[in-house]
CSV table of C-alpha atoms in Angstrom, one decimal:
chain,number,residue,atom,x,y,z
A,1,LYS,CA,101.1,105.2,89.6
A,2,ASN,CA,102.6,107.5,92.1
A,3,ILE,CA,100.3,106.4,94.9
A,4,VAL,CA,102.3,105.4,98.0
A,5,SER,CA,99.8,103.0,99.6
A,6,HIS,CA,97.3,101.6,97.2
A,7,ASP,CA,95.0,100.2,99.9
A,8,TRP,CA,94.9,103.6,101.7
A,9,TRP,CA,94.2,105.3,98.4
A,10,VAL,CA,91.3,103.1,97.6
A,11,TYR,CA,89.9,103.8,101.1
A,12,ILE,CA,90.3,107.6,100.6
A,13,LEU,CA,88.7,107.5,97.1
A,14,VAL,CA,85.8,105.2,98.0
A,15,SER,CA,84.9,107.2,101.1
A,16,GLY,CA,85.4,110.5,99.2
A,17,VAL,CA,82.8,109.6,96.5
A,18,GLY,CA,80.3,108.6,99.3
A,19,GLY,CA,80.9,104.8,99.2
A,20,ASP,CA,80.3,102.8,102.3
A,21,ILE,CA,83.3,101.8,104.3
A,22,PHE,CA,83.1,99.0,106.9
A,23,TYR,CA,85.8,98.7,109.5
A,24,ASP,CA,86.0,95.1,110.7
A,25,THR,CA,88.0,94.7,113.9
A,26,VAL,CA,88.5,91.0,113.1
A,27,PRO,CA,91.2,90.4,110.5
A,28,SER,CA,90.0,88.1,107.7
A,29,ILE,CA,93.2,88.1,105.5
A,30,GLN,CA,96.9,88.0,106.2
A,31,TYR,CA,98.9,91.2,105.8
A,32,ARG,CA,101.5,90.5,103.2
A,33,GLN,CA,105.0,91.7,104.3
A,34,HIS,CA,108.2,91.7,102.3
A,35,ARG,CA,111.5,93.5,102.5
A,36,ASN,CA,110.5,96.2,100.0
A,37,ASN,CA,107.4,97.3,101.8
A,38,GLN,CA,107.3,101.1,102.1
A,39,ILE,CA,105.0,100.8,105.1
A,40,GLY,CA,105.2,97.8,107.3
A,41,ALA,CA,102.7,96.5,109.8
A,42,ASN,CA,102.5,98.8,112.8
A,43,ILE,CA,103.1,96.0,115.3
A,44,GLY,CA,105.5,96.4,118.2
A,45,TYR,CA,107.6,99.2,119.6
A,46,LEU,CA,110.3,99.0,116.9
A,47,ALA,CA,107.7,99.6,114.2
A,48,ARG,CA,106.3,102.5,116.1
A,49,ILE,CA,109.7,104.1,116.5
A,50,LYS,CA,110.3,103.7,112.8
A,51,ARG,CA,107.0,105.4,112.0
A,52,LEU,CA,107.9,108.2,114.4
A,53,ARG,CA,111.2,108.7,112.7
A,54,ALA,CA,109.5,108.8,109.3
A,55,LEU,CA,107.1,111.4,110.6
A,56,MET,CA,109.9,113.6,111.9
A,57,ARG,CA,111.8,113.3,108.6
A,58,GLY,CA,108.8,114.5,106.7
A,59,THR,CA,108.2,111.2,104.9
A,60,PHE,CA,104.5,111.1,105.8
A,61,SER,CA,104.2,114.7,104.7
A,62,LYS,CA,105.6,113.8,101.3
A,63,TRP,CA,103.3,110.8,101.0
A,64,ASN,CA,100.3,113.0,102.0
A,65,SER,CA,101.3,115.5,99.3
A,66,ILE,CA,101.2,112.7,96.7
A,67,HIS,CA,97.8,111.5,97.8
A,68,ILE,CA,96.4,115.1,98.0
A,69,GLU,CA,97.6,115.8,94.5
A,70,ALA,CA,95.9,112.6,93.3
A,71,LEU,CA,92.7,113.7,95.0
A,72,ARG,CA,93.0,117.1,93.4
A,73,ASN,CA,93.2,115.3,90.0
A,74,ASN,CA,90.0,113.4,90.9
A,75,LYS,CA,88.2,116.2,92.8
A,76,ALA,CA,85.3,116.3,90.3
A,77,ILE,CA,84.1,112.8,91.3
A,78,LEU,CA,84.3,113.6,95.1
A,79,ASN,CA,81.1,114.4,96.9
A,80,LYS,CA,80.6,118.0,98.1
A,81,ASP,CA,81.5,117.2,101.7
A,82,SER,CA,84.7,115.5,100.6
A,83,GLN,CA,85.7,118.4,98.4
A,84,GLU,CA,85.3,120.7,101.4
A,85,VAL,CA,87.5,118.4,103.5
A,86,LEU,CA,90.1,118.3,100.8
A,87,ASP,CA,90.1,122.1,100.4
A,88,ASN,CA,90.4,122.6,104.2
A,89,LEU,CA,93.3,120.0,104.3
A,90,ILE,CA,95.2,121.8,101.5
A,91,LEU,CA,94.7,125.2,103.1
A,92,ALA,CA,95.6,123.9,106.6
A,93,ARG,CA,98.9,122.6,105.5
A,94,GLN,CA,100.0,126.1,104.6
A,95,GLN,CA,98.9,128.0,107.7
A,96,ASN,CA,100.4,129.1,111.0
A,97,LEU,CA,99.8,126.9,114.0
A,98,PHE,CA,96.5,128.3,115.2
A,99,LYS,CA,94.9,128.5,111.8
A,100,ARG,CA,96.3,125.0,111.0
A,101,LEU,CA,94.7,123.6,114.1
A,102,TYR,CA,91.4,125.2,113.4
A,103,LEU,CA,91.3,124.0,109.8
A,104,PHE,CA,92.3,120.5,110.6
A,105,LYS,CA,89.6,120.3,113.3
A,106,LYS,CA,87.2,121.7,110.8
A,107,SER,CA,88.3,119.1,108.2
A,108,ARG,CA,87.3,116.2,110.5
A,109,VAL,CA,90.3,114.2,109.2
A,110,TYR,CA,91.0,111.4,111.7
A,111,ARG,CA,92.8,108.0,112.1
A,112,GLN,CA,91.2,104.7,113.2
A,113,THR,CA,93.0,104.4,116.5
A,114,ILE,CA,93.7,106.5,119.5
A,115,GLU,CA,97.5,106.2,118.9
A,116,GLY,CA,97.0,107.1,115.3
A,117,ASN,CA,95.0,110.2,116.2
A,118,ILE,CA,97.7,111.3,118.7
A,119,ALA,CA,100.3,110.9,116.0
A,120,LEU,CA,98.1,112.8,113.6
A,121,TRP,CA,97.8,115.8,115.9
A,122,ILE,CA,101.5,115.7,116.7
A,123,ALA,CA,102.2,115.9,113.0
A,124,ILE,CA,99.7,118.8,112.6
A,125,ILE,CA,101.3,120.7,115.5
A,126,LEU,CA,104.8,120.2,114.1
A,127,LYS,CA,103.7,120.9,110.6
A,128,LYS,CA,104.8,117.4,109.4
A,129,ILE,CA,101.4,116.6,107.8
């Protein structure tokens, strides 16, 4: 019940247990938006600025902590590779810059877009992950 983004949680969990994930570049459903969305569609410069602010405030780090804790509670059902990724991710978040960079690279955590990956690495460098 503490999960921040349920669709993201499902993606993490299904891929973590070895399920098949298919990324379709052609949208087939409409993205439902409302005033109380915690995370809005990442469309336009204003949305990107809002996300950058949230990153700098530590909002994404807090959300990551919630998802990581939920994964820890379900670690037994994750496949071996995903358990290793989780362990590296947990350890990396506590390290100095160079060890953090090494462990994140080793974890193979990534985003779906170039912009997303750039933001991810900025967060890693600034210890906002």
